[in-house]
Coordinates of C-alpha atoms in Angstrom, one line a residue:
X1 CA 74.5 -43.8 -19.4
X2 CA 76.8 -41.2 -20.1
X3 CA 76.4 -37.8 -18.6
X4 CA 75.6 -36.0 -22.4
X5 CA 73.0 -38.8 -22.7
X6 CA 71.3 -37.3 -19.6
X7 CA 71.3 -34.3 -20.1
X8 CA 69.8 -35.2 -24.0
X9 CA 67.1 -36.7 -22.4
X10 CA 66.5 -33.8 -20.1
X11 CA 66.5 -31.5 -23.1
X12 CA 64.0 -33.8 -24.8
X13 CA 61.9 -34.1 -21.9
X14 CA 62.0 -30.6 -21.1
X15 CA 60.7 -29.9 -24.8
X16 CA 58.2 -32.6 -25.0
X17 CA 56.8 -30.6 -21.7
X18 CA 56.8 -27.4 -23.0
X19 CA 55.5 -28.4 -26.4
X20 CA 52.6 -30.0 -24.5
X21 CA 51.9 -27.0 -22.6
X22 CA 52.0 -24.4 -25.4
X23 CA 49.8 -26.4 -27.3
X24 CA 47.5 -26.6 -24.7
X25 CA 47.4 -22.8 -23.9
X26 CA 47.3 -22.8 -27.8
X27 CA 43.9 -24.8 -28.2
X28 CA 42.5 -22.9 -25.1
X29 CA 43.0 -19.3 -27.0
X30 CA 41.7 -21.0 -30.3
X31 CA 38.5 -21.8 -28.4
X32 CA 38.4 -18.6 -27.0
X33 CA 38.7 -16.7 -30.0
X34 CA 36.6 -19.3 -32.1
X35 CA 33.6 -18.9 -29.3
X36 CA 33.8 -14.7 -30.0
X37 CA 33.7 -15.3 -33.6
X38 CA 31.1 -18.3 -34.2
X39 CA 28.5 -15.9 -31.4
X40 CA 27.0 -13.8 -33.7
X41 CA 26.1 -16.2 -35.9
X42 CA 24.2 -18.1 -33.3
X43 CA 26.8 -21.1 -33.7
X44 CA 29.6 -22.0 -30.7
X45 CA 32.8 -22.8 -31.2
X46 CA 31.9 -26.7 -31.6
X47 CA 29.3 -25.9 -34.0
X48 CA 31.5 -24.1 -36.1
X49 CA 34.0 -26.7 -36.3
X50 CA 31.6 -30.1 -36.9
X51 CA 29.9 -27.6 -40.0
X52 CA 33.2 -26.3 -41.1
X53 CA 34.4 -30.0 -41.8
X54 CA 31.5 -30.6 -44.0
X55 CA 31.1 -27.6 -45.7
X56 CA 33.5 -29.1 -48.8
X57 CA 31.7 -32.2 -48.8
X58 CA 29.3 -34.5 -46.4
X59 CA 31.0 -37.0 -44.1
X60 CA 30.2 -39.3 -41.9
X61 CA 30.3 -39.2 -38.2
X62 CA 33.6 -41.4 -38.0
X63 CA 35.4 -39.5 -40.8
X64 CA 34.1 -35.8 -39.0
X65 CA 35.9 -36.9 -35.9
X66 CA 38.9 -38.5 -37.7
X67 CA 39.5 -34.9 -39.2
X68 CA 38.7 -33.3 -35.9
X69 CA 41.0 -35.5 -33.7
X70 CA 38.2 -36.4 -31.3
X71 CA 35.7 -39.0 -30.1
X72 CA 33.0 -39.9 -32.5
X73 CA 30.7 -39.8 -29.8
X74 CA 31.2 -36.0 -29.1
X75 CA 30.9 -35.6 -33.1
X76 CA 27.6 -37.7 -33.1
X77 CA 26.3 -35.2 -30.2
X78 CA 26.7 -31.9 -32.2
X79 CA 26.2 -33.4 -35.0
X80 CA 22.4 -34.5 -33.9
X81 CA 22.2 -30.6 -32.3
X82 CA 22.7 -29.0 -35.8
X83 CA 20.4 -31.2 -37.3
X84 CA 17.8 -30.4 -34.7
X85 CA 18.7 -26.5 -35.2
X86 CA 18.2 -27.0 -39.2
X87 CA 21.7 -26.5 -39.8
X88 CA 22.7 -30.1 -40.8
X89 CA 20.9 -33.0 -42.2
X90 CA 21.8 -36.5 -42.6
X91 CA 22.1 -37.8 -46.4
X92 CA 22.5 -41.7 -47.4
X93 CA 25.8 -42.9 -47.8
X94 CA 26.2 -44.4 -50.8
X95 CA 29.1 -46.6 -49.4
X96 CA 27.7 -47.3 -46.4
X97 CA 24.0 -47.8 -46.0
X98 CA 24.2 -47.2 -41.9
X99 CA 26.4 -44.6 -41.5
X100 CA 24.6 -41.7 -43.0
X101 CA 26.7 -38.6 -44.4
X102 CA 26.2 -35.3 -42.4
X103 CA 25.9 -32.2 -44.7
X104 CA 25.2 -28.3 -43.9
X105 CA 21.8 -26.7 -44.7
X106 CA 21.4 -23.3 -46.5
X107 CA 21.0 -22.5 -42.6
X108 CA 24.5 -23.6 -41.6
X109 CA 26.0 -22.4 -44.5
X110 CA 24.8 -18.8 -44.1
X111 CA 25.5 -19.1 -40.8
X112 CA 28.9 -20.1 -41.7
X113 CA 28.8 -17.1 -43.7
X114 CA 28.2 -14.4 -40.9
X115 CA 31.1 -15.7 -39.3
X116 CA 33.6 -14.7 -42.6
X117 CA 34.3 -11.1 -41.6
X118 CA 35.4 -12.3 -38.4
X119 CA 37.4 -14.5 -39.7
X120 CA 39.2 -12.6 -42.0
X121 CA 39.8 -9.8 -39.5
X122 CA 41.1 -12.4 -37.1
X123 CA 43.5 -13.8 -40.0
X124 CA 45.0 -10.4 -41.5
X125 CA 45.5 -9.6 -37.3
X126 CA 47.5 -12.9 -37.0
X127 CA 49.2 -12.3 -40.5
X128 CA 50.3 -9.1 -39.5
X129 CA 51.7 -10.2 -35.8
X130 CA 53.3 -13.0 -36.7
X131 CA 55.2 -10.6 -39.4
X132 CA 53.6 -11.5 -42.9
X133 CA 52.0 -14.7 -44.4
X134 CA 55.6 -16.5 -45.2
X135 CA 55.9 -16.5 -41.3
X136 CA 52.0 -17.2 -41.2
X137 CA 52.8 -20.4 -43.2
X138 CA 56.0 -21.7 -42.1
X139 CA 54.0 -21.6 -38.4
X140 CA 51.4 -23.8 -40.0
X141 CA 54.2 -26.3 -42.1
X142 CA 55.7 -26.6 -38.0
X143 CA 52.1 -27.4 -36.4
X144 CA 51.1 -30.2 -39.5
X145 CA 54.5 -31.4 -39.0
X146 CA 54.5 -31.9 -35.2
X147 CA 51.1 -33.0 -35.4
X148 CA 51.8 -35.8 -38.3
X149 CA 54.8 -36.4 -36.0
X150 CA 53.0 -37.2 -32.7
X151 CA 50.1 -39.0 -35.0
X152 CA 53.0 -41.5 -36.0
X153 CA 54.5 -42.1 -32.8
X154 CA 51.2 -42.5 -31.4
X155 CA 50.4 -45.4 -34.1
X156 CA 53.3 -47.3 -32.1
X157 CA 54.2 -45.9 -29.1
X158 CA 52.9 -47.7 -25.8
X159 CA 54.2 -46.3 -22.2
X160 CA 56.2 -48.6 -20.3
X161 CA 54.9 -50.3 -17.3
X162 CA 54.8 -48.3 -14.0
X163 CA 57.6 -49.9 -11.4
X164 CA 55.1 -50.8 -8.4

């Protein structure tokens, strides 16, 4: 392998790891921040985000986690916590007569509700230091882009075998 080959892979590796970590810090600040804002409302930050994805429309267990990008079983667990709160309730599922649709209550939306100041503050805050919403939304394109990216890869990717 030539030496520019090398030092490519180096440069790729070193990005991959520094990607990795970013995004980690990343998701650690957004659970922060998302804990602060969803408290007042009685909600955590989990909370919030299993009644924020069926807030346009009811979903299924399965199709909550598929947005969220985790396990269905950790969807099924808040999921069954709203309900018990009175913030969700199961619905039938018209195309699926076990997996019943999760949908928020008046209760989770008005809870969903308190949290919109908050939220709005937090987004004009990040608007303004990340220099204006063009910057605000060619941030976002980058994130859906590496994210559709890595979901891709991951569809076909499989680590080699470890030498013994």
């Amino acid at each position: 392998m030539a030496n520019r080959d090398v030092v490519s892979r180096r440069q790729q590796q070193d990005a991959l790891s520094r990607t990795a970590l970013g995004v980690f810090r990343l998701n650690g600040q957004f659970l922060a921040v998302s804990e602060k804002l969803a408290e007042p409302a009685g909600l955590t930050a989990a909370w919030w985000q299993v009644l924020g994805a069926v807030l346009p429309e009811p979903l299924p267990v399965s199709g909550i986690a598929r947005v969220m990008g985790i396990t269905r079983q950790s969807v099924q667990r808040i999921a069954d916590l709203l309900v018990r709160e009175g913030l969700a309730a199961y619905e039938a599922n018209p195309a699926h007569r076990r997996a019943k649709l999760l949908a928020p209550t008046e209760a989770g939306r008005a809870a969903i509700g308190r949290i919109e100041p908050g939220h709005a503050e937090l987004a004009a805050l990040l608007t303004r230091e990340l220099g204006g919403q063009e910057a605000f939304d060619e941030t976002v394109r980058i994130l859906e882009r590496l994210s559709g990216a890595l979901e891709a890869v991951n569809a076909t990717y499989s680590a080699p075998e470890a030498d013994d």
